[in-house]
Amino acid sequence: AGPAGLSCALQLANLIKKHKASGGKPELSAENIYVLEKGREIGAHQLSGAIMNPRALRELVPDFEKSAPLDTPVTDSAALLFTKNSTMRFPVTPPPFQNKGNYVISLSKLSKWLGGLVEAAGVNVFKEFGGAELLYEGDGIAGVITEDKGLDKNGKPKDNFTPGYELRAKVTVLAEGTRGSLTKRLVAAKKLDNINPQSYGIGIKELWDVQPERVPPGYVAHTLGWPVPASIYGGGWIYGLSNNRVSVGLVIALEYADPQCDPHAVFQTWKTHPFLKKLLDGGKLVRYGAKSLPYGGWYAMPRTYVDGGLIIGDSGSFLDSQRLKGIHLAMKSGMLAAETIFEALKSGDTSSKTLGKFPKKVEQSYIKKELWQVRNFHQSFQHGMVRGFFHAAFQQITGGRGLIDPMRAHPGHEAYKKIKGRLAPERFKGDGRLTFDRLTDVYHSGTRHEEDQPCHLHVADTNICSTKCVVEYGNPCQYFCPASVYEMVKESAGPPKLKINASNCVHCKTCDIADPYQIIDWVVPEGGGGPNYEGM
């Protein structure tokens, strides 16, 4: 129940409504559309900056401006270069940072609003249910099994135990967001990978109430430079919302060389820049969140169809890696999936032969045009910002081709260099006013999980954590996790042991992505748990 899944459900319901009104055969009903949402309510797990291009929303809901929770239109687009003590605004804002005609929004609020439209259209929305396993019939997907509820931390049934539901469907649409747990398994099982593996970033965000007139509504700034070193791809954002509220955040590509790099600490340090410090001084932290995002683009897009199944949204790499915008592309991917499903249901054939029309629809839409122009963009920055800008300049001139096409990529976790005995850095503590430690931020994410349930973070071999990883990489899970989920605890004379604080998890999937040994598997916890990104 993110922008992709909700758009798919609403578009399909609208198509069925027109079909019924015209007396079309076979008989179809929107009541046979089911949407699963693992959060406690629609929007609870939705997090983005967020700047929205309204193009797809205008197609889906033509009169959206009458009721959609659009916080404010963009009034100013700035690109800022930070050094440690100074700020320089680019005299001309580069095209990727221009946002005229877009809106500053809360993705959580937008999803909640879309969810209301979906339910009003007759679609069944199951909140607090996550897809735990895919059902197969022959070579195709036949539905999903939801997670068991009421298991204790040892996996034994409690008094309130309820086994997962088996939901069978003619078509199953995976709209799980970045690094979806079911999508990951499906892509591996069916060998749906493209020529490049997916590249990822982590976005860390705080929502603040600030003093009046500190930032005008609709002010949008993107920052480059300090404290992100030139060897790392990353930058910040400052978005002015209504009622003296501001969204601030930092995105860092999960392909840096230093395994002890701490994205959360970099974000907190970024806020101490004079520009941010002046903006936030006297303000109050309202909400915190973190989320991964797919950078890989066109050449990392998996095959998006199988017998009985489609992949849409961030799960399918529908994100513009240059502008870091994906809401409109996710929505459009869902709408095109709905059109494909509608045709399949009418024909009675939901095999890959019919569902294979989905990527053709994508290629004929503005999705292909937008993603094709930036098909090599993020790969350019794998070796730092300087080389990246050099390649990006040629890509701008050649319509995305650049000097190498296709430009290949490697999984981000392979970029780590071994620490060679380097001591662990001192952990960032924060001052409690402008900067915060992880646990304080997690409190502001509204995260909660039932403590007595099986751990949803499966580590295949914890001995690697205590032996090999300590020596080679210094246990990077302690640093890349923005929620203090992973701790190395020394209890005796032996090696340190991994402690997993699963109840802190904000469902960002960074651990599943950035672990150097790829032994962490994120699976859905009991539905209803996780963050509460109200207003984010």
XYZ file of C-alpha atoms in Angstrom:
536
model
C 0.000 0.000 0.000
C 2.563 2.518 -1.193
C 2.099 4.825 -4.189
C 2.743 2.004 -6.691
C 0.439 -0.614 -5.152
C -2.371 1.816 -4.390
C -2.226 3.311 -7.889
C -2.387 -0.173 -9.369
C -5.413 -1.092 -7.248
C -7.258 2.163 -7.952
C -6.597 2.092 -11.700
C -7.724 -1.532 -11.930
C -10.874 -0.775 -9.924
C -11.646 2.152 -12.247
C -11.166 -0.018 -15.343
C -13.451 -2.710 -13.896
C -16.082 -0.088 -13.070
C -16.146 1.117 -16.710
C -16.175 -2.499 -17.917
C -19.226 -3.315 -15.770
C -21.027 -0.130 -16.788
C -20.667 -1.072 -20.447
C -21.944 -4.609 -19.824
C -18.569 -6.138 -20.633
C -17.808 -9.833 -20.263
C -16.501 -11.653 -18.318
C -17.941 -10.217 -15.128
C -15.244 -8.623 -12.990
C -15.429 -7.044 -9.538
C -13.201 -4.587 -7.679
C -14.004 -6.591 -4.537
C -11.657 -9.259 -5.862
C -8.700 -6.864 -5.574
C -6.780 -7.247 -2.308
C -4.058 -4.954 -0.999
C -1.779 -6.052 1.847
C -0.229 -3.414 4.145
C 2.184 -4.557 6.855
C 1.952 -1.233 8.735
C -0.622 -0.494 11.411
C -2.333 1.834 8.931
C -1.904 2.956 5.349
C 1.001 5.399 5.184
C 2.648 4.235 8.410
C 5.696 2.898 6.550
C 5.822 5.492 3.766
C 8.864 7.768 3.857
C 10.346 10.114 1.294
C 11.782 13.633 1.148
C 9.380 14.324 -0.612
C 9.071 16.278 -3.842
C 6.332 14.944 -6.114
C 5.956 15.403 -9.842
C 2.123 15.374 -10.169
C 2.079 13.922 -13.692
C 0.921 10.401 -12.804
C -1.469 11.593 -10.094
C -3.141 13.925 -12.605
C -3.811 10.927 -14.881
C -5.088 8.738 -12.063
C -7.193 11.341 -10.237
C -7.823 14.254 -12.662
C -9.297 16.527 -9.965
C -6.649 15.626 -7.358
C -5.974 19.258 -6.440
C -9.418 19.489 -4.798
C -8.701 16.928 -2.085
C -5.125 15.576 -2.233
C -2.931 16.490 0.767
C -0.474 18.587 -1.249
C 1.445 20.564 1.365
C 2.780 23.341 -0.849
C 3.880 23.954 -4.461
C 7.620 24.444 -4.998
C 8.410 28.175 -5.071
C 12.228 28.158 -5.191
C 14.754 25.536 -6.306
C 18.313 26.002 -5.040
C 21.526 24.001 -5.316
C 23.982 24.713 -2.503
C 27.646 23.809 -2.125
C 28.738 23.355 1.479
C 32.240 23.693 2.847
C 32.667 23.277 6.590
C 31.915 26.931 7.367
C 30.417 28.435 4.230
C 27.594 28.103 1.717
C 27.645 28.909 -1.984
C 24.435 28.915 -4.016
C 24.919 27.881 -7.631
C 24.166 30.969 -9.776
C 22.092 28.771 -12.106
C 20.280 25.782 -10.634
C 21.274 22.638 -12.601
C 18.332 20.965 -14.409
C 18.174 17.912 -12.075
C 17.581 20.254 -9.116
C 14.849 22.322 -10.761
C 11.382 21.561 -9.401
C 9.006 24.091 -10.940
C 5.511 22.589 -11.135
C 6.210 20.002 -8.425
C 4.856 19.814 -4.873
C 6.441 19.385 -1.461
C 4.374 16.646 0.166
C 4.188 14.090 2.935
C 4.283 10.673 1.260
C 2.616 9.193 4.326
C -0.339 11.591 3.996
C -0.569 11.093 0.228
C -0.638 7.299 0.650
C -3.309 7.557 3.328
C -5.436 9.713 1.000
C -4.931 7.327 -1.918
C -5.839 4.446 0.375
C -9.178 6.121 1.114
C -9.907 6.351 -2.614
C -8.958 2.700 -3.073
C -11.278 1.538 -0.292
C -14.095 3.752 -1.616
C -13.679 2.019 -4.987
C -14.543 -1.324 -3.353
C -11.030 -2.736 -2.998
C -10.231 -4.814 0.112
C -7.284 -3.435 2.083
C -5.798 -5.715 4.742
C -3.807 -3.636 7.235
C -1.285 -5.232 9.605
C -0.626 -8.090 7.171
C 2.633 -8.704 5.343
C 3.392 -11.129 2.559
C 5.660 -13.763 4.112
C 5.894 -16.315 1.294
C 4.926 -16.616 -2.346
C 2.588 -19.381 -3.426
C 3.541 -21.166 -6.630
C 1.547 -23.260 -9.056
C 3.750 -24.879 -11.653
C 6.222 -22.219 -12.773
C 3.964 -19.321 -11.883
C 2.949 -17.310 -8.842
C -0.427 -18.268 -7.399
C -0.628 -15.809 -4.488
C 0.945 -15.174 -1.096
C 0.883 -16.491 2.443
C 0.736 -13.812 5.129
C 2.894 -13.955 8.238
C 1.913 -16.018 11.268
C 0.702 -13.981 14.217
C 1.084 -14.828 17.900
C 4.392 -16.704 17.867
C 6.831 -16.150 20.728
C 10.502 -15.346 20.179
C 11.295 -19.074 20.043
C 8.730 -19.625 17.305
C 6.206 -21.369 19.566
C 2.488 -20.484 19.445
C 1.143 -18.169 22.141
C -2.490 -18.069 23.269
C -3.350 -15.609 20.482
C -1.673 -17.604 17.702
C -3.180 -17.254 14.229
C -1.534 -18.974 11.259
C -0.901 -16.955 8.139
C -3.651 -16.711 5.533
C -3.264 -18.266 2.130
C -4.389 -15.675 -0.416
C -4.646 -17.081 -3.917
C -4.817 -14.755 -6.897
C -4.817 -14.889 -10.680
C -2.211 -12.106 -10.613
C 0.053 -11.141 -7.728
C 1.639 -7.684 -7.892
C 4.815 -7.149 -5.869
C 4.867 -3.498 -4.773
C 7.058 -3.948 -1.700
C 9.285 -0.904 -2.072
C 13.068 -1.074 -2.064
C 14.623 -4.528 -1.621
C 11.270 -6.242 -1.184
C 11.732 -9.544 0.645
C 9.448 -11.521 -1.700
C 10.776 -9.737 -4.778
C 14.349 -10.551 -3.779
C 13.534 -14.254 -3.563
C 11.548 -14.266 -6.791
C 14.287 -12.482 -8.761
C 16.876 -14.974 -7.478
C 14.697 -18.056 -8.038
C 13.610 -17.085 -11.555
C 16.916 -15.416 -12.536
C 15.175 -12.154 -13.418
C 18.259 -9.952 -12.927
C 19.262 -7.381 -15.506
C 22.848 -6.765 -16.669
C 23.575 -4.693 -13.537
C 22.843 -5.585 -9.934
C 20.702 -3.047 -8.121
C 22.543 -0.105 -6.536
C 21.159 1.394 -3.343
C 21.317 4.471 -1.180
C 20.118 5.208 2.323
C 18.061 8.316 3.023
C 17.897 9.621 6.601
C 15.280 12.258 7.388
C 14.092 14.445 10.225
C 10.981 16.600 10.305
C 11.308 19.801 12.355
C 9.060 22.586 13.578
C 11.163 25.745 13.259
C 10.883 29.358 14.318
C 8.625 31.544 12.130
C 10.054 32.857 8.845
C 13.164 30.646 8.998
C 12.241 28.930 5.726
C 9.413 29.881 3.344
C 6.905 27.203 2.292
C 7.906 25.706 -1.046
C 11.623 26.457 -0.638
C 13.583 23.490 -1.978
C 17.365 23.219 -1.623
C 19.727 20.355 -2.370
C 23.238 20.405 -0.912
C 26.533 18.981 -2.097
C 29.846 18.836 -0.282
C 30.657 18.886 3.428
C 30.563 16.651 5.387
C 30.199 14.019 2.646
C 33.702 13.391 1.242
C 34.223 13.543 -2.525
C 34.856 9.780 -2.534
C 31.216 9.123 -1.524
C 28.105 9.840 -3.587
C 25.652 11.734 -1.446
C 23.990 15.009 -0.583
C 21.342 16.684 1.511
C 17.945 18.300 1.138
C 16.033 21.112 2.841
C 12.329 21.376 1.995
C 10.122 24.108 3.408
C 6.591 22.997 4.270
C 3.609 24.946 5.538
C 3.126 25.962 9.187
C 6.856 26.529 9.867
C 7.749 22.903 9.298
C 10.842 21.758 7.422
C 12.045 18.418 6.077
C 15.817 17.896 6.273
C 17.667 14.813 5.182
C 20.750 13.247 3.683
C 21.147 10.483 1.116
C 24.335 8.403 0.856
C 25.015 5.679 -1.693
C 25.581 2.282 -0.056
C 28.805 1.616 -1.958
C 31.446 3.434 0.080
C 34.882 1.961 0.838
C 35.106 2.566 4.586
C 33.101 -0.133 6.427
C 33.088 2.081 9.527
C 31.394 4.956 7.708
C 28.327 5.955 9.731
C 25.580 7.561 7.568
C 23.548 8.551 10.635
C 26.548 10.345 12.144
C 27.265 12.054 8.807
C 23.660 13.304 8.730
C 23.868 14.622 12.294
C 27.195 16.330 11.509
C 25.653 17.883 8.378
C 23.082 19.603 10.601
C 25.878 21.449 12.432
C 26.741 23.405 9.274
C 26.089 27.130 9.897
C 23.298 27.195 7.284
C 21.398 24.317 8.958
C 22.257 25.395 12.481
C 20.734 28.846 11.911
C 17.648 27.301 10.299
C 16.997 24.751 13.072
C 18.085 26.802 16.101
C 15.199 27.086 18.551
C 13.196 24.487 16.660
C 11.897 21.083 17.709
C 12.422 17.625 16.239
C 9.050 16.104 15.314
C 9.761 12.869 13.440
C 12.676 10.718 12.274
C 12.949 8.007 9.664
C 15.292 6.134 7.363
C 14.719 4.274 4.118
C 16.765 2.710 1.364
C 16.177 3.616 -2.264
C 17.106 1.965 -5.581
C 19.680 3.888 -7.632
C 20.370 1.353 -10.361
C 17.948 2.635 -12.989
C 17.132 1.078 -16.344
C 20.025 -1.384 -16.483
C 19.254 -2.712 -12.982
C 15.535 -3.191 -13.615
C 14.674 -6.889 -13.182
C 12.371 -8.658 -15.591
C 9.090 -7.350 -14.248
C 6.747 -10.194 -15.210
C 6.361 -13.936 -14.668
C 3.409 -16.287 -14.949
C 0.837 -14.834 -12.558
C 2.982 -11.963 -11.308
C 4.254 -8.421 -11.897
C 6.849 -6.238 -10.136
C 6.242 -2.484 -9.820
C 7.477 0.642 -8.018
C 10.797 0.688 -6.187
C 10.832 -3.123 -6.219
C 11.161 -2.861 -10.004
C 13.742 -0.006 -10.021
C 11.264 2.645 -11.169
C 13.224 5.613 -9.812
C 15.054 8.460 -11.569
C 18.555 8.178 -10.091
C 19.579 11.648 -11.259
C 16.682 13.598 -9.769
C 16.105 11.031 -6.991
C 12.407 11.118 -7.775
C 10.304 8.014 -7.995
C 6.784 8.742 -6.734
C 5.334 9.565 -10.160
C 7.225 6.682 -11.801
C 6.050 4.233 -9.131
C 2.464 5.376 -9.612
C 2.671 5.154 -13.390
C 4.200 1.664 -13.183
C 1.224 0.613 -11.032
C -1.254 2.121 -13.487
C 0.349 0.363 -16.452
C 0.374 -2.889 -14.472
C -3.368 -2.425 -13.848
C -4.016 -1.986 -17.573
C -2.022 -5.162 -18.265
C -3.913 -7.127 -15.604
C -7.277 -5.874 -16.859
C -6.496 -7.130 -20.365
C -5.284 -10.450 -18.948
C -8.447 -10.936 -16.876
C -10.650 -10.191 -19.876
C -8.787 -12.722 -22.005
C -8.645 -15.333 -19.225
C -4.876 -15.663 -19.681
C -2.648 -14.471 -16.839
C 0.493 -16.233 -18.051
C 3.731 -14.431 -18.829
C 2.662 -14.353 -22.476
C -0.063 -11.819 -21.635
C 1.572 -10.166 -18.626
C 4.688 -9.701 -20.758
C 2.887 -6.734 -22.313
C 3.668 -4.789 -19.144
C 7.303 -3.922 -20.016
C 6.155 -3.015 -23.527
C 3.682 -0.553 -22.017
C 6.495 0.827 -19.871
C 8.688 1.313 -22.938
C 5.931 3.196 -24.723
C 5.342 5.526 -21.755
C 7.240 8.467 -20.318
C 8.833 6.066 -17.817
C 11.191 4.751 -20.497
C 11.955 8.244 -21.800
C 12.844 9.538 -18.344
C 14.851 6.519 -17.196
C 16.625 6.051 -20.523
C 18.091 9.567 -20.326
C 19.722 8.689 -16.980
C 20.448 5.007 -17.649
C 24.153 5.368 -16.843
C 23.933 8.209 -14.343
C 24.470 6.557 -10.984
C 27.062 4.106 -12.273
C 29.201 7.164 -13.107
C 29.606 7.948 -9.402
C 30.819 4.544 -8.227
C 34.352 5.936 -7.887
C 33.529 9.301 -6.383
C 31.934 12.624 -7.199
C 34.686 14.090 -9.416
C 34.724 11.223 -11.927
C 30.963 11.060 -11.668
C 30.434 14.681 -12.739
C 32.866 14.160 -15.631
C 30.839 11.216 -16.955
C 27.508 12.905 -16.204
C 28.493 15.910 -18.337
C 28.995 13.684 -21.392
C 25.746 11.846 -20.642
C 23.891 15.171 -20.594
C 25.219 15.967 -24.058
C 24.531 12.513 -25.524
C 21.049 11.841 -24.140
C 22.250 9.489 -21.428
C 24.751 7.453 -23.422
C 27.972 9.029 -22.146
C 31.390 7.556 -22.892
C 30.366 3.985 -22.023
C 26.970 2.429 -22.680
C 25.930 0.367 -20.877
C 28.095 1.356 -17.932
C 28.425 -1.635 -15.646
C 28.018 -1.668 -11.869
C 29.000 -3.902 -8.957
C 27.072 -4.674 -5.759
C 27.679 -1.882 -3.269
C 28.858 -4.143 -0.446
C 31.814 -5.223 -2.611
C 33.271 -1.706 -2.320
C 34.331 -2.173 1.323
C 38.069 -2.074 2.044
C 39.395 -4.129 4.949
C 40.180 -2.168 8.119
C 43.623 -3.781 8.707
C 43.575 -3.440 12.497
C 42.137 0.067 12.594
C 40.427 0.829 15.900
C 36.710 1.452 16.065
C 35.797 5.145 15.875
C 34.107 6.887 18.784
C 30.333 6.721 18.420
C 28.368 9.891 17.737
C 26.416 11.019 20.822
C 24.651 14.257 19.850
C 23.867 17.269 22.008
C 20.153 16.509 22.434
C 19.076 19.821 20.887
C 20.380 20.012 17.314
C 21.953 16.576 16.999
C 20.822 13.230 18.383
C 22.013 9.703 18.982
C 20.340 6.803 17.205
C 18.062 5.745 20.050
C 16.646 9.251 20.445
C 15.939 9.345 16.720
C 14.349 5.882 16.799
C 12.018 7.133 19.535
C 10.929 9.908 17.168
C 10.216 7.362 14.411
C 7.300 5.961 16.426
C 8.733 2.469 15.981
C 7.291 -0.354 17.998
C 7.242 -4.122 17.621
C 5.790 -6.871 19.765
C 8.899 -7.841 21.757
C 7.955 -11.504 22.151
C 8.012 -12.586 18.498
C 10.551 -14.348 16.279
C 13.405 -12.098 15.165
C 12.732 -10.914 11.615
C 16.441 -10.323 10.939
C 17.903 -13.696 10.047
C 21.691 -13.965 10.249
C 22.831 -17.155 8.561
C 26.027 -17.577 10.609
C 26.632 -15.367 13.652
C 30.098 -16.916 14.081
C 31.201 -14.884 11.057
C 30.183 -11.741 12.965
C 32.288 -12.720 15.997
C 35.383 -13.825 14.123
C 35.900 -12.988 10.457
C 33.894 -9.762 10.259
C 35.459 -8.281 13.417
C 38.916 -8.586 11.900
C 38.166 -7.795 8.259
C 35.536 -5.060 8.422
C 35.012 -4.104 12.072
C 31.340 -5.185 12.001
C 29.877 -2.500 9.694
C 26.324 -3.426 10.743
C 26.936 -1.304 13.854
C 27.527 1.728 11.637
C 25.297 1.416 8.574
C 22.145 0.602 10.555
C 20.400 3.926 11.357
C 18.406 2.446 14.251
C 20.883 0.715 16.627
C 19.557 -2.713 15.732
C 22.991 -4.387 15.646
C 25.436 -4.391 18.560
C 28.643 -6.324 19.167
C 28.653 -7.153 22.874
C 31.677 -8.479 24.790
C 30.411 -10.494 27.731
C 33.506 -12.516 28.717
C 37.059 -13.220 27.693
C 35.874 -14.616 24.372
C 35.156 -12.784 21.129
C 32.312 -10.252 20.975
C 28.887 -11.601 20.102
C 26.183 -10.124 17.920
C 23.140 -8.760 19.712
C 20.109 -7.920 17.550
C 17.692 -5.304 18.889
C 14.969 -6.177 16.399
C 12.373 -3.988 18.114
C 14.340 -0.892 16.988
C 14.066 -1.783 13.290
C 12.645 0.976 11.052
C 12.346 -1.411 8.062
C 14.891 0.455 5.917
C 16.461 -2.823 4.632
C 19.994 -1.373 4.807
C 21.319 -4.443 6.616
C 20.003 -6.771 3.928
C 21.739 -4.593 1.322
C 25.037 -3.523 2.902
C 26.207 -6.582 4.864
C 29.620 -7.524 3.367
C 28.973 -11.274 3.581
C 25.328 -11.111 2.496
C 24.256 -13.306 5.398
C 21.505 -11.008 6.734
C 18.022 -11.738 5.439
C 15.270 -9.233 6.312
C 11.859 -10.914 6.464
C 8.513 -9.439 7.450
C 7.866 -9.193 11.192
C 4.404 -9.561 12.673
C 2.065 -7.133 10.913
C 1.350 -3.831 12.601
C 4.920 -3.428 13.855
C 7.572 -1.017 12.659
C 7.717 2.748 12.348
C 4.867 5.231 12.349
C 5.818 7.842 9.754
C 2.839 10.088 10.351
C 3.345 13.314 8.400
C 6.645 12.118 6.881
